Amino acid sequence: VWLIAATAAAVKATELTYSFVRTSRAAQQLTSFDAGTVADMPAAGSAPLSFPEGRFWVAQTPEGVAALDGVCTHLDCLLGWDDQANEFICPCHGSRFDATGRYLAGPAPRDMDRFAIEVLDEEGHVVAVTDFGAGSTSVPVAAIPEEAASNFHLIVDIGQEEAGARAA
């Protein structure tokens, strides 16, 4: 009985230590990423851009540019882009999402989650933001003239996340 109790205590101590170390490392990781200029963003109907260092994708939606979490909403597997099907596919359980992150099929319970985006002008002033509170999950960039698009940068904040809508 004492051996079992000592083993259980050792397992719990190891678990708590691992949890503390993991949380400490997560706090040191970057949460903001420069995704490039507005001119670099994918055109409507084209494949999203992958940012493996932040585990997110940038896609064009009817509302503007969106930063999509690269993790499946089912069981947190990393999603891949299928050029043939023109959709995100989960390699673990087969959930599928369209190029804008909308749920198509599989066990995932909802659309892909989204991260906040800020658009900065050449002086570093914020000119547009994702407003999750107002129901906006994309940043409208259509108003930025094409000749000035290379002067505006998109900053993705993976620390600010909005859960995807429920699948219909």
mmCIF file of C-alpha atoms in Angstrom:
data_model
loop_
_atom_site.group_PDB
_atom_site.id
_atom_site.type_symbol
_atom_site.label_atom_id
_atom_site.label_comp_id
_atom_site.label_asym_id
_atom_site.label_seq_id
_atom_site.Cartn_x
_atom_site.Cartn_y
_atom_site.Cartn_z
ATOM 1 C CA VAL A 1 0.000 0.000 0.000
ATOM 2 C CA TRP A 2 2.844 2.390 0.885
ATOM 3 C CA LEU A 3 4.568 1.630 -2.407
ATOM 4 C CA ILE A 4 1.409 2.394 -4.372
ATOM 5 C CA ALA A 5 0.892 5.651 -2.457
ATOM 6 C CA ALA A 6 4.526 6.705 -3.010
ATOM 7 C CA THR A 7 4.290 5.906 -6.731
ATOM 8 C CA ALA A 8 1.052 7.902 -7.064
ATOM 9 C CA ALA A 9 2.648 10.864 -5.269
ATOM 10 C CA ALA A 10 5.709 10.723 -7.541
ATOM 11 C CA VAL A 11 3.516 10.610 -10.647
ATOM 12 C CA LYS A 12 1.488 13.609 -9.443
ATOM 13 C CA ALA A 13 4.654 15.588 -8.596
ATOM 14 C CA THR A 14 6.069 14.864 -12.063
ATOM 15 C CA GLU A 15 2.789 15.936 -13.690
ATOM 16 C CA LEU A 16 2.704 19.224 -11.749
ATOM 17 C CA THR A 17 6.350 19.976 -12.581
ATOM 18 C CA TYR A 18 5.767 19.293 -16.285
ATOM 19 C CA SER A 19 2.653 21.493 -16.278
ATOM 20 C CA PHE A 20 4.590 24.358 -14.671
ATOM 21 C CA VAL A 21 7.483 24.104 -17.145
ATOM 22 C CA ARG A 22 5.133 23.891 -20.141
ATOM 23 C CA THR A 23 3.189 26.967 -18.979
ATOM 24 C CA SER A 24 6.414 28.921 -18.405
ATOM 25 C CA ARG A 25 7.638 28.136 -21.936
ATOM 26 C CA ALA A 26 4.280 29.079 -23.462
ATOM 27 C CA ALA A 27 4.454 32.483 -21.757
ATOM 28 C CA GLN A 28 7.823 33.134 -23.456
ATOM 29 C CA GLN A 29 6.582 32.332 -26.974
ATOM 30 C CA LEU A 30 5.736 35.034 -29.484
ATOM 31 C CA THR A 31 2.081 35.891 -29.856
ATOM 32 C CA SER A 32 2.347 38.535 -32.608
ATOM 33 C CA PHE A 33 3.547 37.790 -36.128
ATOM 34 C CA ASP A 34 4.097 40.070 -39.105
ATOM 35 C CA ALA A 35 2.210 38.274 -41.883
ATOM 36 C CA GLY A 36 3.540 40.599 -44.571
ATOM 37 C CA THR A 37 1.966 43.397 -46.521
ATOM 38 C CA VAL A 38 -1.566 43.701 -47.823
ATOM 39 C CA ALA A 39 -0.095 43.269 -51.313
ATOM 40 C CA ASP A 40 1.295 39.848 -50.234
ATOM 41 C CA MET A 41 -2.109 38.510 -49.175
ATOM 42 C CA PRO A 42 -3.785 35.808 -51.245
ATOM 43 C CA ALA A 43 -6.385 36.872 -53.778
ATOM 44 C CA ALA A 44 -9.999 35.796 -53.375
ATOM 45 C CA GLY A 45 -10.384 32.160 -54.421
ATOM 46 C CA SER A 46 -6.680 31.337 -54.130
ATOM 47 C CA ALA A 47 -4.922 29.107 -51.601
ATOM 48 C CA PRO A 48 -4.341 30.551 -48.134
ATOM 49 C CA LEU A 49 -0.826 31.383 -46.950
ATOM 50 C CA SER A 50 0.735 29.177 -44.284
ATOM 51 C CA PHE A 51 2.676 30.567 -41.304
ATOM 52 C CA PRO A 52 4.087 27.453 -39.593
ATOM 53 C CA GLU A 53 5.956 29.435 -36.924
ATOM 54 C CA GLY A 54 2.622 30.691 -35.563
ATOM 55 C CA ARG A 55 0.532 27.675 -36.662
ATOM 56 C CA PHE A 56 -1.940 29.809 -38.593
ATOM 57 C CA TRP A 57 -3.079 30.482 -42.150
ATOM 58 C CA VAL A 58 -4.020 33.807 -43.760
ATOM 59 C CA ALA A 59 -6.961 33.606 -46.148
ATOM 60 C CA GLN A 60 -9.083 35.972 -48.189
ATOM 61 C CA THR A 61 -12.763 35.918 -47.229
ATOM 62 C CA PRO A 62 -15.702 37.889 -48.639
ATOM 63 C CA GLU A 63 -15.341 40.263 -45.654
ATOM 64 C CA GLY A 64 -11.557 40.736 -45.971
ATOM 65 C CA VAL A 65 -8.424 38.999 -44.718
ATOM 66 C CA ALA A 66 -8.707 36.421 -41.919
ATOM 67 C CA ALA A 67 -6.080 34.644 -39.807
ATOM 68 C CA LEU A 68 -7.222 31.042 -39.360
ATOM 69 C CA ASP A 69 -5.956 28.832 -36.544
ATOM 70 C CA GLY A 70 -4.085 25.910 -38.118
ATOM 71 C CA VAL A 71 -5.415 23.498 -35.497
ATOM 72 C CA CYS A 72 -8.518 21.393 -36.127
ATOM 73 C CA THR A 73 -11.476 22.241 -33.886
ATOM 74 C CA HIS A 74 -12.098 18.524 -33.313
ATOM 75 C CA LEU A 75 -9.017 17.226 -31.454
ATOM 76 C CA ASP A 76 -6.288 19.809 -32.131
ATOM 77 C CA CYS A 77 -4.544 18.064 -35.033
ATOM 78 C CA LEU A 78 -2.612 20.356 -37.395
ATOM 79 C CA LEU A 79 -4.574 21.011 -40.575
ATOM 80 C CA GLY A 80 -3.079 20.719 -44.028
ATOM 81 C CA TRP A 81 -4.075 22.422 -47.270
ATOM 82 C CA ASP A 82 -5.146 20.212 -50.174
ATOM 83 C CA ASP A 83 -4.561 22.014 -53.498
ATOM 84 C CA GLN A 84 -6.578 19.403 -55.419
ATOM 85 C CA ALA A 85 -9.710 19.744 -53.267
ATOM 86 C CA ASN A 86 -9.088 23.433 -52.502
ATOM 87 C CA GLU A 87 -9.789 22.898 -48.797
ATOM 88 C CA PHE A 88 -8.212 22.291 -45.403
ATOM 89 C CA ILE A 89 -8.148 18.635 -44.370
ATOM 90 C CA CYS A 90 -7.436 17.161 -40.947
ATOM 91 C CA PRO A 91 -5.014 14.232 -41.365
ATOM 92 C CA CYS A 92 -6.199 12.613 -38.119
ATOM 93 C CA HIS A 93 -9.959 12.254 -38.483
ATOM 94 C CA GLY A 94 -10.849 13.736 -41.882
ATOM 95 C CA SER A 95 -12.596 16.988 -40.949
ATOM 96 C CA ARG A 96 -12.712 19.377 -43.898
ATOM 97 C CA PHE A 97 -12.945 23.171 -44.102
ATOM 98 C CA ASP A 98 -13.165 25.494 -47.102
ATOM 99 C CA ALA A 99 -10.552 28.151 -47.949
ATOM 100 C CA THR A 100 -12.238 30.674 -45.637
ATOM 101 C CA GLY A 101 -12.269 28.276 -42.659
ATOM 102 C CA ARG A 102 -15.929 27.254 -42.867
ATOM 103 C CA TYR A 103 -16.755 23.721 -41.715
ATOM 104 C CA LEU A 104 -17.599 21.332 -44.562
ATOM 105 C CA ALA A 105 -17.573 17.784 -43.165
ATOM 106 C CA GLY A 106 -16.193 15.447 -40.520
ATOM 107 C CA PRO A 107 -16.268 15.244 -36.750
ATOM 108 C CA ALA A 108 -15.159 18.865 -36.122
ATOM 109 C CA PRO A 109 -17.889 20.716 -34.200
ATOM 110 C CA ARG A 110 -17.457 24.154 -35.824
ATOM 111 C CA ASP A 111 -15.599 26.397 -38.272
ATOM 112 C CA MET A 112 -11.874 27.007 -37.842
ATOM 113 C CA ASP A 113 -11.000 29.415 -35.040
ATOM 114 C CA ARG A 114 -9.658 32.859 -35.974
ATOM 115 C CA PHE A 115 -6.976 35.144 -34.629
ATOM 116 C CA ALA A 116 -7.041 38.930 -34.362
ATOM 117 C CA ILE A 117 -5.345 41.014 -37.064
ATOM 118 C CA GLU A 118 -4.149 44.623 -37.023
ATOM 119 C CA VAL A 119 -3.316 46.503 -40.213
ATOM 120 C CA LEU A 120 -0.512 49.023 -39.708
ATOM 121 C CA ASP A 121 0.389 51.885 -42.051
ATOM 122 C CA GLU A 122 3.996 52.775 -42.915
ATOM 123 C CA GLU A 123 4.338 54.872 -39.720
ATOM 124 C CA GLY A 124 3.108 51.977 -37.569
ATOM 125 C CA HIS A 125 -0.353 53.427 -36.895
ATOM 126 C CA VAL A 126 -3.255 50.987 -36.628
ATOM 127 C CA VAL A 127 -5.650 51.611 -39.518
ATOM 128 C CA ALA A 128 -7.883 48.524 -39.171
ATOM 129 C CA VAL A 129 -8.420 45.726 -36.646
ATOM 130 C CA THR A 130 -10.434 42.570 -36.277
ATOM 131 C CA ASP A 131 -13.366 43.463 -34.028
ATOM 132 C CA PHE A 132 -14.543 40.182 -32.505
ATOM 133 C CA GLY A 133 -16.892 42.093 -30.178
ATOM 134 C CA ALA A 134 -18.811 43.466 -33.160
ATOM 135 C CA GLY A 135 -18.945 40.052 -34.828
ATOM 136 C CA SER A 136 -16.165 40.795 -37.315
ATOM 137 C CA THR A 137 -13.683 37.948 -37.869
ATOM 138 C CA SER A 138 -11.855 39.450 -40.846
ATOM 139 C CA VAL A 139 -10.103 42.742 -41.558
ATOM 140 C CA PRO A 140 -11.434 44.655 -44.560
ATOM 141 C CA VAL A 141 -8.515 45.631 -46.788
ATOM 142 C CA ALA A 142 -10.387 46.353 -50.036
ATOM 143 C CA ALA A 143 -10.384 50.098 -49.240
ATOM 144 C CA ILE A 144 -6.571 50.196 -49.351
ATOM 145 C CA PRO A 145 -5.489 51.342 -52.837
ATOM 146 C CA GLU A 146 -3.511 48.723 -54.756
ATOM 147 C CA GLU A 147 -0.542 51.060 -55.249
ATOM 148 C CA ALA A 148 -0.290 51.602 -51.454
ATOM 149 C CA ALA A 149 -0.937 47.967 -50.433
ATOM 150 C CA SER A 150 2.779 47.226 -50.075
ATOM 151 C CA ASN A 151 3.022 49.916 -47.348
ATOM 152 C CA PHE A 152 0.450 48.310 -45.037
ATOM 153 C CA HIS A 153 1.448 45.367 -42.819
ATOM 154 C CA LEU A 154 -0.784 42.728 -41.244
ATOM 155 C CA ILE A 155 0.087 41.782 -37.669
ATOM 156 C CA VAL A 156 -1.546 38.555 -36.464
ATOM 157 C CA ASP A 157 -2.025 38.166 -32.706
ATOM 158 C CA ILE A 158 -2.422 34.481 -31.849
ATOM 159 C CA GLY A 159 -3.035 35.502 -28.237
ATOM 160 C CA GLN A 160 -6.448 36.851 -29.255
ATOM 161 C CA GLU A 161 -8.632 34.058 -30.599
ATOM 162 C CA GLU A 162 -12.291 33.806 -31.554
ATOM 163 C CA ALA A 163 -13.971 30.402 -31.737
ATOM 164 C CA GLY A 164 -15.422 29.479 -35.091
ATOM 165 C CA ALA A 165 -19.162 29.454 -35.629
ATOM 166 C CA ARG A 166 -21.141 26.296 -34.945
ATOM 167 C CA ALA A 167 -21.515 23.954 -37.888
ATOM 168 C CA ALA A 168 -24.980 23.844 -39.379
#
